Amino acid sequence: MSNKPARMIVLSGPTASGKSTLWRHLVRHPQVTFSVSATTRSIRDGEEDGRDYRFISEEEFLERKERGEFLEWAKVHGHFYGTLRSDIEEALAKGLNVLLEIDVQGAEQIQNSGLPFVSLFIKPPSLEILHDRLRNRGTESEEEMALRLKIVEEEMACAENYDHVVVNDDLEQTIAKVEQILGLEVPA
Ligand code: 5GP
């Protein structure tokens, strides 16, 4: 991958598909950096402001959106999320591949951005397994969980718009498969 020009790695998939675990592995590669999105949702246990997301108010988000600071943005599960244009331009200028863990609406905007990208959609093995994973995670209220599950099927229907679709039934295998797709060397 180091011989190829830098590009965005767009990673999408339904809630609890294992995307977060996957991106944490992928950014261990020196050629890959993570795009830290801005969001208006509240911080969860185990998350760090500035590492997982930039947690900002809705007022700040809308101001920055008006100023055109977002390369893409979307309202997902009732909260705003956006990728900062400056982060992406800086990473690409440094020759780094920049990983965006974003939803299907955002991915569509990236596909139309004119910037280089490769897109991957991560699927859970089945909807039942996804329900169990979400329940076991226990980070969402019943109401929020119902909202997330409602749009899962819609999201799954967008998989065909991606360059690659990977079913995450075994994390180790999924990581290896994605590294192979991206041409990443396994870190020592
Ligand atoms: P979560 O709140 O569970 O971290 O993320 C909820 C959804 O928002 C996920 O589908 C995630 O991919 C998406 N998301 C996170 N950051 C961004 C972003 O910057 N832009 C867009 N469009 N979606 C995002």
XYZ file of N, CA and C and ligand atoms in Angstrom:
588
model
N 0.822 -1.205 0.000
C 0.000 0.000 0.000
C 0.860 1.262 0.000
N 2.059 1.157 0.624
C 2.908 2.339 0.720
C 3.320 2.861 -0.653
N 3.279 1.967 -1.681
C 3.645 2.404 -3.027
C 2.482 3.089 -3.733
N 1.285 2.892 -3.203
C 0.108 3.461 -3.857
C -0.145 4.856 -3.332
N -0.794 5.724 -4.135
C -1.106 7.048 -3.620
C -2.071 6.959 -2.436
N -1.966 7.903 -1.522
C -2.824 7.877 -0.331
C -4.287 8.038 -0.732
N -5.161 7.418 0.036
C -6.591 7.508 -0.255
C -7.385 7.386 1.053
N -8.657 7.662 0.953
C -9.527 7.464 2.103
C -9.969 6.000 2.114
N -10.046 5.431 3.318
C -10.602 4.088 3.479
C -11.948 4.288 4.166
N -13.018 4.092 3.419
C -14.356 4.312 3.967
C -14.886 2.991 4.510
N -15.187 2.988 5.816
C -15.646 1.773 6.479
C -17.049 2.015 7.034
N -18.013 1.216 6.547
C -19.390 1.347 7.040
C -19.929 -0.021 7.399
N -21.047 -0.010 8.101
C -21.715 -1.247 8.462
C -22.716 -0.936 9.541
N -23.676 -1.846 9.736
C -24.686 -1.570 10.761
C -24.083 -1.496 12.156
N -24.827 -0.917 13.057
C -24.427 -0.823 14.450
C -24.053 -2.216 14.976
N -23.014 -2.270 15.803
C -22.546 -3.524 16.408
C -22.072 -4.575 15.392
N -21.651 -4.119 14.207
C -21.131 -5.071 13.215
C -19.661 -5.392 13.485
N -19.068 -4.685 14.431
C -17.656 -4.925 14.758
C -16.722 -3.920 14.111
N -17.299 -2.855 13.537
C -16.492 -1.834 12.844
C -15.449 -1.177 13.743
N -15.855 -0.840 14.993
C -14.939 -0.108 15.879
C -13.720 -0.952 16.221
N -13.952 -2.242 16.514
C -12.835 -3.134 16.819
C -11.919 -3.229 15.607
N -12.532 -3.309 14.450
C -11.759 -3.421 13.212
C -10.900 -2.184 12.964
N -11.490 -0.980 13.098
C -10.684 0.201 12.799
C -9.539 0.376 13.786
N -9.770 -0.063 15.041
C -8.689 0.045 16.046
C -7.488 -0.801 15.624
N -7.748 -1.929 14.969
C -6.649 -2.769 14.467
C -5.997 -2.119 13.250
N -6.831 -1.628 12.354
C -6.291 -1.099 11.092
C -5.399 0.118 11.310
N -5.741 0.963 12.284
C -4.938 2.186 12.482
C -3.606 1.891 13.170
N -3.365 0.618 13.530
C -2.040 0.261 14.048
C -1.009 0.236 12.917
N -1.481 0.192 11.697
C -0.563 0.239 10.561
C -0.032 1.659 10.402
N 1.278 1.803 10.259
C 1.846 3.156 10.153
C 1.349 3.945 8.941
N 0.854 3.214 7.912
C 0.379 3.943 6.714
C -1.058 4.424 6.855
N -1.686 4.096 7.995
C -3.116 4.420 8.144
C -3.341 5.332 9.346
N -4.111 6.386 9.141
C -4.498 7.250 10.249
C -6.021 7.276 10.332
N -6.545 7.651 11.490
C -8.000 7.628 11.692
C -8.564 9.038 11.627
N -9.656 9.197 10.934
C -10.335 10.489 10.886
C -11.269 10.570 12.099
N -10.942 11.457 13.021
C -11.741 11.604 14.249
C -12.922 12.531 13.938
N -14.096 11.932 13.816
C -15.294 12.701 13.459
C -15.738 13.605 14.596
N -16.506 14.611 14.227
C -17.199 15.410 15.231
C -18.580 14.804 15.413
N -19.077 14.797 16.634
C -20.436 14.315 16.862
C -21.113 15.087 17.986
N -22.445 15.087 17.915
C -23.219 15.755 18.969
C -23.772 14.733 19.964
N -23.481 13.440 19.763
C -23.999 12.462 20.731
C -23.128 12.477 21.992
N -23.662 11.898 23.092
C -22.883 11.918 24.333
C -21.808 10.841 24.330
N -20.784 11.128 25.104
C -19.638 10.213 25.190
C -20.055 8.943 25.938
N -19.541 7.774 25.465
C -19.856 6.496 26.132
C -18.679 6.099 27.021
N -18.946 5.204 27.955
C -17.883 4.651 28.798
C -16.809 4.054 27.901
N -15.565 4.325 28.212
C -14.463 3.745 27.441
C -14.038 4.613 26.265
N -14.832 5.611 25.945
C -14.466 6.499 24.833
C -13.660 7.689 25.370
N -12.876 8.282 24.460
C -12.046 9.421 24.830
C -12.297 10.546 23.837
N -12.524 11.741 24.375
C -12.744 12.906 23.508
C -11.453 13.194 22.743
N -11.550 13.335 21.427
C -10.364 13.614 20.623
C -9.731 12.353 20.057
N -10.022 11.203 20.645
C -9.496 9.942 20.114
C -10.587 9.216 19.321
N -11.747 9.010 19.951
C -12.846 8.305 19.282
C -13.686 9.276 18.462
N -14.008 10.390 19.070
C -14.790 11.459 18.426
C -14.364 12.778 19.039
N -14.737 13.864 18.359
C -14.691 15.171 19.003
C -16.137 15.428 19.434
N -16.373 15.427 20.716
C -17.742 15.589 21.214
C -18.050 17.086 21.317
N -18.951 17.548 20.473
C -19.255 18.985 20.444
C -20.773 19.200 20.568
N -21.138 20.443 20.849
C -22.561 20.756 20.999
C -23.218 20.837 19.616
N -24.533 20.761 19.619
C -25.269 20.860 18.355
C -25.057 22.249 17.744
N -24.987 23.251 18.606
C -24.783 24.633 18.140
C -23.445 24.748 17.384
N -22.394 24.195 17.998
C -21.070 24.255 17.356
C -21.072 23.466 16.049
N -21.726 22.291 16.073
C -21.759 21.458 14.867
C -22.398 22.234 13.715
N -23.544 22.860 13.994
C -24.280 23.553 12.933
C -23.503 24.772 12.426
N -22.786 25.450 13.322
C -21.951 26.586 12.898
C -20.848 26.120 11.955
N -20.200 25.018 12.351
C -19.092 24.502 11.540
C -19.600 23.975 10.206
N -20.787 23.398 10.216
C -21.413 22.923 8.973
C -21.663 24.113 8.041
N -22.188 25.207 8.616
C -22.459 26.414 7.826
C -21.187 26.956 7.198
N -20.072 26.851 7.947
C -18.786 27.347 7.440
C -18.169 26.389 6.415
N -18.822 25.288 6.143
C -18.340 24.335 5.126
C -17.155 23.512 5.604
N -17.048 23.325 6.927
C -15.887 22.605 7.458
C -15.975 21.097 7.271
N -17.176 20.590 6.971
C -17.321 19.131 6.857
C -17.253 18.658 5.405
N -16.423 17.661 5.174
C -16.331 17.040 3.853
C -17.611 16.241 3.608
N -18.138 15.668 4.681
C -19.435 14.987 4.655
C -20.003 15.070 6.054
N -21.316 15.001 6.138
C -21.962 14.971 7.459
C -23.306 14.282 7.313
N -23.847 13.802 8.434
C -25.156 13.159 8.403
C -25.774 13.192 9.787
N -27.102 13.054 9.808
C -27.782 12.876 11.085
C -28.080 11.382 11.194
N -27.483 10.740 12.201
C -27.637 9.296 12.375
C -28.188 9.040 13.772
N -29.240 8.246 13.869
C -29.846 7.911 15.166
C -30.137 9.165 15.989
N -30.518 10.241 15.303
C -30.905 11.461 16.007
C -29.754 12.376 16.413
N -28.505 12.025 16.047
C -27.359 12.878 16.384
C -26.596 13.231 15.113
N -25.912 14.393 15.160
C -25.093 14.791 14.004
C -23.696 14.182 14.092
N -23.178 13.809 12.924
C -21.813 13.298 12.798
C -21.199 13.932 11.555
N -19.913 14.266 11.600
C -19.284 14.826 10.406
C -17.784 14.617 10.371
N -17.251 14.559 9.143
C -15.810 14.414 8.908
C -15.239 15.776 8.553
N -14.198 16.179 9.256
C -13.599 17.495 8.979
C -12.738 17.441 7.721
N -13.073 18.317 6.799
C -12.360 18.413 5.530
C -10.846 18.593 5.760
N -10.496 19.454 6.738
C -9.077 19.769 6.983
C -8.299 18.519 7.416
N -8.928 17.655 8.220
C -8.264 16.417 8.659
C -7.902 15.547 7.453
N -8.854 15.430 6.545
C -8.648 14.547 5.385
C -7.579 15.126 4.459
N -7.691 16.431 4.200
C -6.715 17.048 3.299
C -5.298 16.952 3.866
N -5.185 17.170 5.180
C -3.854 17.088 5.821
C -3.281 15.680 5.723
N -4.110 14.682 6.027
C -3.635 13.291 6.004
C -3.194 12.902 4.597
N -4.026 13.222 3.599
C -3.701 12.839 2.219
C -2.436 13.563 1.755
N -2.286 14.837 2.168
C -1.101 15.618 1.786
C 0.164 14.997 2.383
N 0.020 14.366 3.552
C 1.174 13.708 4.197
C 1.430 12.330 3.599
N 0.568 11.896 2.679
C 0.735 10.581 2.059
C 0.159 9.462 2.902
N -0.695 9.826 3.874
C -1.293 8.797 4.730
C -2.665 8.385 4.208
N -2.983 7.115 4.378
C -4.342 6.635 4.094
C -5.172 6.980 5.314
N -6.333 7.542 5.088
C -7.121 7.995 6.237
C -8.430 7.226 6.294
N -8.643 6.611 7.465
C -9.795 5.727 7.631
C -10.995 6.497 8.187
N -12.112 6.402 7.484
C -13.345 7.062 7.917
C -14.362 5.997 8.294
N -14.737 5.979 9.568
C -15.770 5.022 10.000
C -17.073 5.800 9.993
N -17.792 5.730 8.884
C -18.958 6.605 8.693
C -20.169 5.813 8.198
N -21.330 6.440 8.249
C -22.554 5.740 7.872
C -22.760 5.772 6.350
N -23.824 5.141 5.894
C -24.065 4.998 4.452
C -24.336 6.343 3.764
N -24.958 7.282 4.476
C -25.217 8.604 3.884
C -23.902 9.341 3.642
N -23.010 9.246 4.631
C -21.701 9.900 4.530
C -20.862 9.280 3.420
N -20.935 7.937 3.322
C -20.144 7.233 2.310
C -20.543 7.692 0.911
N -21.823 7.944 0.718
C -22.294 8.400 -0.587
C -21.692 9.778 -0.920
N -21.607 10.642 0.094
C -21.022 11.973 -0.131
C -19.529 11.855 -0.461
N -18.857 10.904 0.194
C -17.423 10.710 -0.084
C -17.229 10.210 -1.516
N -18.132 9.319 -1.941
C -18.039 8.788 -3.310
C -18.172 9.903 -4.336
N -18.856 10.986 -3.955
C -19.044 12.108 -4.885
C -18.078 13.260 -4.615
N -17.091 13.023 -3.729
C -16.215 14.141 -3.319
C -15.105 14.418 -4.319
N -14.830 13.459 -5.205
C -13.745 13.645 -6.161
C -12.383 13.289 -5.578
N -12.343 12.933 -4.296
C -11.081 12.542 -3.663
C -10.915 11.021 -3.751
N -9.657 10.532 -3.726
C -9.457 9.078 -3.870
C -9.946 8.303 -2.642
N -10.595 7.178 -2.878
C -11.114 6.379 -1.764
C -11.249 4.916 -2.174
N -11.332 4.051 -1.149
C -11.769 2.671 -1.342
C -12.822 2.456 -0.259
N -13.895 1.740 -0.580
C -14.964 1.612 0.411
C -15.221 0.149 0.785
N -15.466 -0.057 2.071
C -15.745 -1.404 2.583
C -16.994 -1.378 3.451
N -17.831 -2.372 3.251
C -19.034 -2.515 4.071
C -18.878 -3.771 4.914
N -18.990 -3.630 6.243
C -18.854 -4.769 7.157
C -20.248 -5.246 7.557
N -20.503 -6.526 7.304
C -21.819 -7.100 7.625
C -21.715 -8.028 8.818
N -22.701 -8.013 9.712
C -22.726 -9.039 10.758
C -23.160 -10.351 10.113
N -22.821 -11.515 10.706
C -23.198 -12.797 10.094
C -24.706 -12.940 9.921
N -25.480 -12.397 10.873
C -26.939 -12.448 10.737
C -27.535 -11.330 11.580
N -28.774 -11.002 11.312
C -29.441 -9.949 12.083
C -29.621 -10.367 13.539
N -29.834 -11.661 13.745
C -30.009 -12.181 15.109
C -28.742 -11.956 15.941
N -27.610 -12.265 15.338
C -26.326 -12.091 16.029
C -26.108 -10.605 16.324
N -26.488 -9.763 15.381
C -26.354 -8.318 15.591
C -27.202 -7.858 16.785
N -28.420 -8.348 16.876
C -29.296 -8.011 18.009
C -28.623 -8.401 19.326
N -28.062 -9.629 19.362
C -27.421 -10.123 20.589
C -26.220 -9.265 20.955
N -25.400 -8.931 19.948
C -24.202 -8.129 20.208
C -24.586 -6.786 20.812
N -25.636 -6.206 20.257
C -26.072 -4.888 20.708
C -26.597 -4.958 22.143
N -27.351 -6.015 22.407
C -27.915 -6.182 23.751
C -26.796 -6.398 24.764
N -25.809 -7.220 24.384
C -24.693 -7.504 25.306
C -23.835 -6.277 25.549
N -23.749 -5.401 24.553
C -22.935 -4.189 24.700
C -23.512 -3.307 25.814
N -24.839 -3.273 25.862
C -25.515 -2.581 26.962
C -25.237 -1.097 27.076
N -24.791 -0.457 25.991
C -24.460 0.976 26.077
C -25.636 1.858 25.666
N -26.654 1.280 25.042
C -27.792 2.070 24.584
C -29.025 1.788 25.431
N -29.869 2.788 25.553
C -31.147 2.575 26.231
C -32.024 1.732 25.303
N -33.096 1.162 25.856
C -34.024 0.356 25.051
C -34.536 1.160 23.852
N -34.828 2.421 24.124
C -35.382 3.299 23.088
C -34.362 3.515 21.960
N -33.129 3.795 22.354
C -32.064 4.038 21.384
C -31.762 2.767 20.586
N -31.819 1.625 21.283
C -31.549 0.350 20.630
C -32.605 0.067 19.550
N -33.849 0.337 19.887
C -34.940 0.097 18.938
C -34.761 0.974 17.699
N -34.342 2.217 17.929
C -34.117 3.158 16.835
C -32.994 2.661 15.917
N -31.914 2.163 16.537
C -30.776 1.674 15.767
C -31.150 0.438 14.957
N -31.897 -0.474 15.576
C -32.257 -1.709 14.881
C -33.184 -1.436 13.703
N -33.985 -0.401 13.852
C -34.949 -0.070 12.798
C -34.254 0.263 11.476
N -33.118 0.943 11.561
C -32.487 1.343 10.301
C -31.414 0.361 9.801
N -31.185 -0.713 10.578
C -30.171 -1.690 10.169
C -30.480 -2.270 8.784
N -31.728 -2.633 8.577
C -32.072 -3.260 7.302
C -31.871 -2.310 6.130
N -32.196 -1.036 6.360
C -31.972 -0.020 5.321
C -30.483 0.091 5.000
N -29.673 0.083 6.061
C -28.218 0.189 5.875
C -27.687 -1.002 5.094
N -28.178 -2.204 5.444
C -27.697 -3.431 4.790
C -27.972 -3.376 3.278
N -29.052 -2.728 2.912
C -29.411 -2.647 1.496
C -28.412 -1.784 0.716
N -27.630 -0.976 1.418
C -26.661 -0.091 0.745
C -25.330 -0.780 0.488
N -25.167 -2.001 1.012
C -23.874 -2.698 0.909
C -23.379 -2.780 -0.535
N -24.323 -2.941 -1.450
C -23.928 -3.129 -2.856
C -23.264 -1.900 -3.485
N -23.375 -0.757 -2.809
C -22.738 0.460 -3.343
C -21.255 0.560 -2.976
N -20.782 -0.406 -2.192
C -19.392 -0.365 -1.716
C -18.484 -1.206 -2.601
N -17.173 -0.879 -2.589
C -16.216 -1.643 -3.393
C -16.094 -3.081 -2.884
N -16.140 -3.251 -1.539
C -15.972 -4.580 -0.942
C -16.977 -4.778 0.183
N -17.518 -6.000 0.291
C -18.411 -6.351 1.395
C -17.750 -7.509 2.157
N -17.587 -7.338 3.469
C -16.932 -8.377 4.271
C -17.878 -8.791 5.404
N -18.127 -10.092 5.531
C -18.983 -10.592 6.618
C -18.094 -10.863 7.840
N -18.442 -10.209 8.949
C -17.616 -10.340 10.159
C -18.164 -11.428 11.085
N -17.820 -12.702 10.772
C -18.243 -13.743 11.713
C -17.098 -14.145 12.625
N -15.874 -13.859 12.209
C -14.718 -14.140 13.062
C -13.777 -12.947 12.940
N -13.542 -12.269 14.053
C -12.807 -11.000 14.006
C -11.409 -11.135 13.402
N -10.656 -12.165 13.851
C -9.288 -12.348 13.351
C -9.288 -12.502 11.824
N -10.225 -13.330 11.355
C -10.304 -13.567 9.906
C -10.723 -12.303 9.155
N -11.627 -11.554 9.773
C -12.090 -10.317 9.138
C -10.935 -9.329 9.018
N -10.163 -9.199 10.092
C -9.017 -8.285 10.070
C -8.052 -8.685 8.945
N -7.744 -9.996 8.903
C -6.808 -10.484 7.886
C -7.339 -10.214 6.478
N -8.633 -10.435 6.296
C -9.238 -10.242 4.973
C -9.169 -8.768 4.564
N -9.485 -7.885 5.511
C -9.493 -6.454 5.201
C -8.058 -5.962 4.942
N -7.107 -6.477 5.726
C -5.700 -6.100 5.488
C -5.273 -6.528 4.087
N -5.746 -7.685 3.686
C -5.397 -8.197 2.355
C -6.037 -7.320 1.266
N -7.295 -6.960 1.451
C -7.990 -6.107 0.479
C -7.243 -4.777 0.329
N -6.805 -4.242 1.480
C -6.161 -2.916 1.465
C -4.675 -3.004 1.126
N -4.155 -4.218 1.056
C -2.734 -4.382 0.748
C -1.850 -3.906 1.886
N -2.322 -4.074 3.117
C -1.548 -3.624 4.277
C -0.625 -4.735 4.750
N 0.601 -4.334 5.083
C 1.514 -5.330 5.676
C 1.159 -5.441 7.148
N 1.235 -6.659 7.677
C 0.906 -6.880 9.094
C 2.043 -6.299 9.950
N 1.710 -5.410 10.946
C 2.772 -4.817 11.753
C 3.502 -5.866 12.593
N 4.791 -5.666 12.795
C 5.605 -6.636 13.547
C 5.197 -6.642 15.020
P -21.795 5.481 17.025
O -22.582 6.558 17.693
O -22.316 4.109 17.327
O -20.308 5.614 17.284
O -21.969 5.700 15.461
C -23.227 5.726 14.900
C -23.127 5.792 13.402
O -22.554 7.030 12.988
C -22.258 4.707 12.791
O -22.940 4.169 11.670
C -21.005 5.440 12.364
O -20.391 4.825 11.261
C -21.599 6.791 11.996
N -20.601 7.858 11.980
C -19.586 8.088 12.842
N -18.881 9.172 12.473
C -19.445 9.627 11.340
C -19.158 10.720 10.458
O -18.237 11.504 10.639
N -19.980 10.876 9.404
C -21.028 10.050 9.145
N -21.751 10.276 8.055
N -21.329 9.018 9.941
C -20.551 8.813 11.026
